[in-house]
CSV table of C-alpha atoms in Angstrom, one decimal:
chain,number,residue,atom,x,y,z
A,1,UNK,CA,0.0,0.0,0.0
A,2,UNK,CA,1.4,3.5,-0.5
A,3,UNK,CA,2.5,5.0,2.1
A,4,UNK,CA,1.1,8.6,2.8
A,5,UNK,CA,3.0,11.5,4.6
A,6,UNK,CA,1.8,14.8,5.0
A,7,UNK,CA,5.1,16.6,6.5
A,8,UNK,CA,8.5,17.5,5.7
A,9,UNK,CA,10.1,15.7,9.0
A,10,UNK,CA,7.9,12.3,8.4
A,11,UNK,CA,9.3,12.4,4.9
A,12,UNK,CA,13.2,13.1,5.6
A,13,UNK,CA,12.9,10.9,8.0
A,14,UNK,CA,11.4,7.8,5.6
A,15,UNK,CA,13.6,9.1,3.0
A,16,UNK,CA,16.8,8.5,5.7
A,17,UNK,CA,16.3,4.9,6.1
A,18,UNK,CA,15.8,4.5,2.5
A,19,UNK,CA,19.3,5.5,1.5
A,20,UNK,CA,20.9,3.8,4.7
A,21,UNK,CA,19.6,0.5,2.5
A,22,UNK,CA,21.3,2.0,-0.6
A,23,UNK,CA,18.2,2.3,-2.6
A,24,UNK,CA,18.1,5.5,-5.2
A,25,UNK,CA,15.4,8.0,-4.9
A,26,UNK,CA,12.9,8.8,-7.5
A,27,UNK,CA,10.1,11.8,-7.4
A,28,UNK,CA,7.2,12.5,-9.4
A,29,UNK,CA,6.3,16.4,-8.4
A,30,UNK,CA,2.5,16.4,-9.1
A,31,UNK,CA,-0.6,19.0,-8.3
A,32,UNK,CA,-2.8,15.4,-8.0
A,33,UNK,CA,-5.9,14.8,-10.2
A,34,UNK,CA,-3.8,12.3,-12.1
A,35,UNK,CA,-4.4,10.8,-15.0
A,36,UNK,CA,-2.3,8.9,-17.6
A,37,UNK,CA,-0.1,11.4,-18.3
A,38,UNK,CA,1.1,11.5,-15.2
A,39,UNK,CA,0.4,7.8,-15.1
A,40,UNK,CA,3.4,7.4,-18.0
A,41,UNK,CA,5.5,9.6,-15.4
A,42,UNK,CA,5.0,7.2,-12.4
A,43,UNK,CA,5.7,4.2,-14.6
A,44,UNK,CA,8.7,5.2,-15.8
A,45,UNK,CA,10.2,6.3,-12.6
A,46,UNK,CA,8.7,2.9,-10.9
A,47,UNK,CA,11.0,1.4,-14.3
A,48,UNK,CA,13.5,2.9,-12.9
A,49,UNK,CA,13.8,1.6,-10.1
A,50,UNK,CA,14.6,2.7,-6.5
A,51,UNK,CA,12.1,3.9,-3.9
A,52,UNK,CA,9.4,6.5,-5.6
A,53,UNK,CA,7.9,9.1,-4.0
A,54,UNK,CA,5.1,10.7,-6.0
A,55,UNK,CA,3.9,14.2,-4.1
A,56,UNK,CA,1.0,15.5,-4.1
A,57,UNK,CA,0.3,19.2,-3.4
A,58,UNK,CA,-2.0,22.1,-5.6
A,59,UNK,CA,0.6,24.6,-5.2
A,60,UNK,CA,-1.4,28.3,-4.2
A,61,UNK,CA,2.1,30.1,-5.6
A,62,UNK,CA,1.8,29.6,-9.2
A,63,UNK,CA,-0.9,30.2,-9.8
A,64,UNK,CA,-2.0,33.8,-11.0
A,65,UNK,CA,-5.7,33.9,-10.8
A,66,UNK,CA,-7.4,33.1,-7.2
A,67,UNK,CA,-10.9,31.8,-9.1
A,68,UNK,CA,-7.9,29.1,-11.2
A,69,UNK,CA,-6.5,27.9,-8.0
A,70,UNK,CA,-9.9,27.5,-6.6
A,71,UNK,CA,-11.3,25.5,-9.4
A,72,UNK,CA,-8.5,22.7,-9.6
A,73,UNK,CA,-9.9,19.6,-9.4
A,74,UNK,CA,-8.6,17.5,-6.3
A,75,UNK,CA,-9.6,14.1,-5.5
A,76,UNK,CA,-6.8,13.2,-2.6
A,77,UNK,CA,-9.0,9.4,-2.4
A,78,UNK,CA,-8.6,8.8,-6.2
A,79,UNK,CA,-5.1,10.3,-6.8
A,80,UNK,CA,-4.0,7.8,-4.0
A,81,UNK,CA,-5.6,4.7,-5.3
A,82,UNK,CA,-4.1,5.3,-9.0
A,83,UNK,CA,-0.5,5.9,-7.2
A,84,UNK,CA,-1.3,2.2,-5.4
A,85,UNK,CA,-2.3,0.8,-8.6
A,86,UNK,CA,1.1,1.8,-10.1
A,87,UNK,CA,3.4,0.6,-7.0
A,88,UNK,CA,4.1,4.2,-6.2
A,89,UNK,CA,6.2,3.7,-2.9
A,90,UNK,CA,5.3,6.7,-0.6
A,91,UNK,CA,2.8,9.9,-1.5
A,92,UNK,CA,4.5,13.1,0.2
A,93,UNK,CA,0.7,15.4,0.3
A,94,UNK,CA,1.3,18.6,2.7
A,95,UNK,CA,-1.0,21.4,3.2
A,96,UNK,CA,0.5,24.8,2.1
A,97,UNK,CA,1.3,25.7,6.0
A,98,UNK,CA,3.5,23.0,5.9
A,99,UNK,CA,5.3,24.1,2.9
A,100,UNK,CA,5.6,27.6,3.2
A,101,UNK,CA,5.0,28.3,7.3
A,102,UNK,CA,6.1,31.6,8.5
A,103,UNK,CA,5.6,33.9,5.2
A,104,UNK,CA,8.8,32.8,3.5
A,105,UNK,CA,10.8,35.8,1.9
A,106,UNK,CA,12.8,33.9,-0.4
A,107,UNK,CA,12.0,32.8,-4.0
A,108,UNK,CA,13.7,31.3,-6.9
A,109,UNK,CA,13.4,33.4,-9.9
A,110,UNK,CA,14.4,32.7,-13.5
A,111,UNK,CA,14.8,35.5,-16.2
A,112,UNK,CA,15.2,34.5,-19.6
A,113,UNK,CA,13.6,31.8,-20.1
A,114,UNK,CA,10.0,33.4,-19.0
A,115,UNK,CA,9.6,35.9,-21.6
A,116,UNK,CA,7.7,34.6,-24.3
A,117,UNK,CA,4.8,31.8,-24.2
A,118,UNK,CA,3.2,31.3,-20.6
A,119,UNK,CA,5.4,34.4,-19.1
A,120,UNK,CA,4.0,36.7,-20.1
A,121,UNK,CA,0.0,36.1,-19.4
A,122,UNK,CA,1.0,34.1,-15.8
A,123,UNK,CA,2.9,36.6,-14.1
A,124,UNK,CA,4.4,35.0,-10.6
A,125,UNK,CA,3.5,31.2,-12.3
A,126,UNK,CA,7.2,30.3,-13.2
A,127,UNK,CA,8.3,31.9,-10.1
A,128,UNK,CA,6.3,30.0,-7.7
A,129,UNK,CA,6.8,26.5,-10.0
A,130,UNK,CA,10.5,27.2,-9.6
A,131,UNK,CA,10.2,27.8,-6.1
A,132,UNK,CA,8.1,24.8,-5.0
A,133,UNK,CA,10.2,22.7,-7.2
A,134,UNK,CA,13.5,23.5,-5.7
A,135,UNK,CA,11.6,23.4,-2.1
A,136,UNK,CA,10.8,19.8,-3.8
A,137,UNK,CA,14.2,18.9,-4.7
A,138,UNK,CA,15.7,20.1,-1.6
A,139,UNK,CA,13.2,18.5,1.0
A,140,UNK,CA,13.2,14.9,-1.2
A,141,UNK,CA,16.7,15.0,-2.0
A,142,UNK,CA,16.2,12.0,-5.4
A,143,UNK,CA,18.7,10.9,-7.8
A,144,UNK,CA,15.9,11.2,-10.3
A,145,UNK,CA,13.0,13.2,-10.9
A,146,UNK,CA,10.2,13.3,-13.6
A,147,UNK,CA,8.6,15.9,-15.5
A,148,UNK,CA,6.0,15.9,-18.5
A,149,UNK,CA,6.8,17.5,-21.9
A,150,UNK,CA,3.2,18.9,-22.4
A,151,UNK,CA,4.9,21.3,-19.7
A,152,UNK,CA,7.7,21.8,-21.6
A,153,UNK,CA,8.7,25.7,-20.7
A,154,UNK,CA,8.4,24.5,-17.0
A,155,UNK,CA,10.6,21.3,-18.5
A,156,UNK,CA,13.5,23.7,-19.3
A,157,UNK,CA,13.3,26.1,-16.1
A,158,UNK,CA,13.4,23.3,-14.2
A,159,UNK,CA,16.8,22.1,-16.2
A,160,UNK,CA,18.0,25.2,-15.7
A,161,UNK,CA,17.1,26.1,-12.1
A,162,UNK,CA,19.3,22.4,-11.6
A,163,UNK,CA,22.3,23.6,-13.1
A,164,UNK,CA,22.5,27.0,-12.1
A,165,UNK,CA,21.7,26.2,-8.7
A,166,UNK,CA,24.1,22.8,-8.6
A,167,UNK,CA,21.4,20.4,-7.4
A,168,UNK,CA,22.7,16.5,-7.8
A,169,UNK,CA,19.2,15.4,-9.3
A,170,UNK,CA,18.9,14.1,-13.0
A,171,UNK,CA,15.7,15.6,-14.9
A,172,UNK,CA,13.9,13.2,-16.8
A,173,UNK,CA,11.4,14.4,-19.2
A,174,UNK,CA,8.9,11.9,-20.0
A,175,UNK,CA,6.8,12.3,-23.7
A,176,UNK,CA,3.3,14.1,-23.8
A,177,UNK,CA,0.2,11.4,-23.2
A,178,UNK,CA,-2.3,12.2,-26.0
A,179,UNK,CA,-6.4,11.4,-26.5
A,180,UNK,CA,-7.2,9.1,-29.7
A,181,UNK,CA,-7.8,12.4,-31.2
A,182,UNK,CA,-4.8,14.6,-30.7
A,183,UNK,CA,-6.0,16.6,-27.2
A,184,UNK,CA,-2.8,16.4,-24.9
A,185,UNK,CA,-3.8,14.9,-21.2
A,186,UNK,CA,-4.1,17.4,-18.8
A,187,UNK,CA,-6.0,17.6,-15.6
A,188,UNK,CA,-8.0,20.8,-16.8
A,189,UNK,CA,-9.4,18.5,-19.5
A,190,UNK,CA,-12.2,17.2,-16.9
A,191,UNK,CA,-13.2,20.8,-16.3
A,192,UNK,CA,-14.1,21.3,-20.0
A,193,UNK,CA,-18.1,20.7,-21.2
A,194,UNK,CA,-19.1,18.4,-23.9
A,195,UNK,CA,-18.8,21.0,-26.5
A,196,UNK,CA,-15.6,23.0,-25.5
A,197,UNK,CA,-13.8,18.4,-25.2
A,198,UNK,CA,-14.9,18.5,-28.8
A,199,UNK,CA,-13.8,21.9,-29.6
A,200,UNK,CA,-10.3,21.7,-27.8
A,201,UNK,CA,-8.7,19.7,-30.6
A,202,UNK,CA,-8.3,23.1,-32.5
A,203,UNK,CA,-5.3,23.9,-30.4
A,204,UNK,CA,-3.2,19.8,-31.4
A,205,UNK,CA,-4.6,21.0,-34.9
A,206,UNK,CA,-2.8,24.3,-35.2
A,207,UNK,CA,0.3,22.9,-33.8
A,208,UNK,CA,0.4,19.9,-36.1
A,209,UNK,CA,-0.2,22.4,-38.9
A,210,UNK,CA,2.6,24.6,-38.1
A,211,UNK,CA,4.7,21.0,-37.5
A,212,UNK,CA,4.0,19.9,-40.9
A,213,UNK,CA,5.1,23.1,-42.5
A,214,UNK,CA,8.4,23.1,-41.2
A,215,UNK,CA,8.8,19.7,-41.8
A,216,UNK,CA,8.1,20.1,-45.5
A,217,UNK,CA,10.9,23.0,-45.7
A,218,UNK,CA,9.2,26.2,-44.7
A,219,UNK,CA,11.5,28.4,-42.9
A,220,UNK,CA,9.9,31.7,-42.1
A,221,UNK,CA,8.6,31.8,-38.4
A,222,UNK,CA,5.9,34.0,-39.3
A,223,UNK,CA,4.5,31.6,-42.3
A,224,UNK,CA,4.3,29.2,-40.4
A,225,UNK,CA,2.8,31.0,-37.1
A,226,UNK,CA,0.0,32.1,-39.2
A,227,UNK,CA,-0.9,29.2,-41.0
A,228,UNK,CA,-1.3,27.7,-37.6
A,229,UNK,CA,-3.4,30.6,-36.3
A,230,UNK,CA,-5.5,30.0,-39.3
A,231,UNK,CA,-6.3,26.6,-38.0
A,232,UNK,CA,-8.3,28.4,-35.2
A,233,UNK,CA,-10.7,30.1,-37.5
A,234,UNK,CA,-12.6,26.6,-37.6
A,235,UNK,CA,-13.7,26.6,-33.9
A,236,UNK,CA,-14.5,30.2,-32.7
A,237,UNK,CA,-15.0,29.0,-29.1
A,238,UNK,CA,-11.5,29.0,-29.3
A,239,UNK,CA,-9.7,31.9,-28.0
A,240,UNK,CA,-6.1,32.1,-28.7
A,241,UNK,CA,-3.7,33.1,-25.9
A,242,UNK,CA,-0.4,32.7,-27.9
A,243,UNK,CA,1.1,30.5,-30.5
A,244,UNK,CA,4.8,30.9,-31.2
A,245,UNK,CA,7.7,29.2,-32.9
A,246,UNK,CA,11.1,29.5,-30.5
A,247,UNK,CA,14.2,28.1,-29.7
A,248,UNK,CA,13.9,24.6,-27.8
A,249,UNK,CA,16.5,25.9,-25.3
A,250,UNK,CA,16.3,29.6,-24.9
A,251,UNK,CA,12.5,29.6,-25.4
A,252,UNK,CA,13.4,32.5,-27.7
A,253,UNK,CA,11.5,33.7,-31.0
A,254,UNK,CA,13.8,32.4,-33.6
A,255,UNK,CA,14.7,34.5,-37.1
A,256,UNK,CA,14.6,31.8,-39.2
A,257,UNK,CA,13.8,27.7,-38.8
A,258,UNK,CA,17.0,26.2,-39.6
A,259,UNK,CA,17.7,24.2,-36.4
A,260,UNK,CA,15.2,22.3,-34.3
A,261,UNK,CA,12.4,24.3,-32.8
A,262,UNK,CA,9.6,23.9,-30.7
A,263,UNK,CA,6.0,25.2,-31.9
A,264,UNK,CA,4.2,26.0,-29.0
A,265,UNK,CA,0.5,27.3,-28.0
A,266,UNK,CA,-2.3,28.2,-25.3
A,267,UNK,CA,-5.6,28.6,-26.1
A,268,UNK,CA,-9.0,29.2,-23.8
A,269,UNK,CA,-12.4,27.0,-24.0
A,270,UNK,CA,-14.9,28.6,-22.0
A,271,UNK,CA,-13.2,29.2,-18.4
A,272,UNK,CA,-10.3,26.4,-19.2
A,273,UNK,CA,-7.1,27.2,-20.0
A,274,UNK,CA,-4.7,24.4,-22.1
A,275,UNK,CA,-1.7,24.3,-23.5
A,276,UNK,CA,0.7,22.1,-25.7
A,277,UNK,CA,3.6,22.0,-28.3
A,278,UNK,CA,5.8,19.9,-30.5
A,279,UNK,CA,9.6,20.1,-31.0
A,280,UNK,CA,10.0,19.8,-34.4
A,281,UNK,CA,13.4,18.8,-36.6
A,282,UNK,CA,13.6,21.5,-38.8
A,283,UNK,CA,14.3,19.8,-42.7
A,284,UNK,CA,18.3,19.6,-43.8
């Protein structure tokens, strides 16, 4: 059965006698209502080997709206019971007293890399997923630790938050979980209505769109941004946040698509917010 601990000193101290036995450490950073994406995640790191520890914790500091925060689906009972299913070891589920008691003053923030895409329209998002990551990191301690690429500008702070900041984990990014019909798995999915499920294709659309253009030799950002934007036109429900072609690495508009790049895009359906991408091999 998996084991459930709800603070930082029960979990450092399960986490002690773990590594007196030798056995690596993996963690699976989640904001619960899991479904097979993160399903994919726990596998893998359960593949892997070691003693898992999948936490589980709706973190108030990223997010930017009160209303968003408010409306994410939690279902402690059912997150548990998939984590069982997939020999998760130990569930690390703390109430947000217990990770940020005392009115913390310090934050990790990283420039750069939160310019462009979610940046911009989530202002204080990277900031606190940088934060409660390294808080993460720090309080877990793993040789490993998994992350989805449907997240994939969180994917690369995260990276670089590692290296600047010299933390002995290894990131493992583990490949986007799609429907049958394209729509990325995300636990904002089960908030959509009949009509908007139907209508949130649009957004896997675009972005194949745009992938097929490079990879048939287009090499003009801007072509290729707004043949993809021209996807949207079919499903006016659909309201466009962004929808950019950057660097894979910098997460920077690029000139020209000559190198690999990653095709990227948010979009609204009703109240619910999604958001996915491609890296794409540009064509030699």
């Amino acid at each position: 059965m998996v084991e459930l601990l709800r603070t930082i000193s029960d979990l450092r101290a399960r986490l002690s006698a773990i590594r007196r036995n030798g056995a690596a450490i993996g963690l699976v950073p989640t904001m619960g209502a899991l479904h097979a994406g993160h399903g994919r995640l726990l596998e893998k790191a359960v593949a892997d080997g070691g003693f898992v520890v999948a936490s589980i914790f709706v973190n108030p500091t990223q997010f930017h709206r009160e209303d968003d925060f408010q409306s994410y689906p939690r279902d402690l009972a059912t997150d548990l019971a998939f984590c069982e299913r997939r020999n998760v070891d130990a569930a690390f589920v703390p109430d947000a007293d217990e990770m940020y008691a005392g009115e913390p003053l310090t934050s990790v923030v990283v420039s750069g890399l939160t310019e462009h895409l979610c940046g911009p329209q989530r202002p204080g998002h990277f900031e606190g997923v940088a934060t409660v990551v390294t808080k993460l990191l720090n309080i877990v301690q793993p040789d490993r630790a998994y992350f989805g690429e449907k997240d994939r500008q969180q994917l690369v702070v995260i990276h670089r938050v590692v290296k600047d900041l010299d933390i002995p984990v290894e990131i493992i990014g583990v490949p986007t979980v799609r429907e049958p019909d394209g729509l990325a798995l995300s636990s904002r999915n089960q908030l959509l209505s009949s009509e908007e499920r139907q209508a949130a294709t649009v957004l896997y659309r675009a972005i194949r769109k745009a992938e097929e253009l490079v990879q048939a030799g287009e090499t003009c950002p801007g072509e290729v941004m707004k043949q993809g934007l021209a996807v949207f036109e079919s499903e006016p429900s659909a309201r466009v946040e962004y929808f950019e072609v950057v660097d894979p690495q910098q997460l920077q508009p690029v000139d020209e698509i000559k190198a690999p790049v990653l095709i990227a895009g948010a979009a609204h359906l009703g109240a619910t917010r999604l958001i996915d991408n491609i890296l794409v091999e540009a064509r030699e």
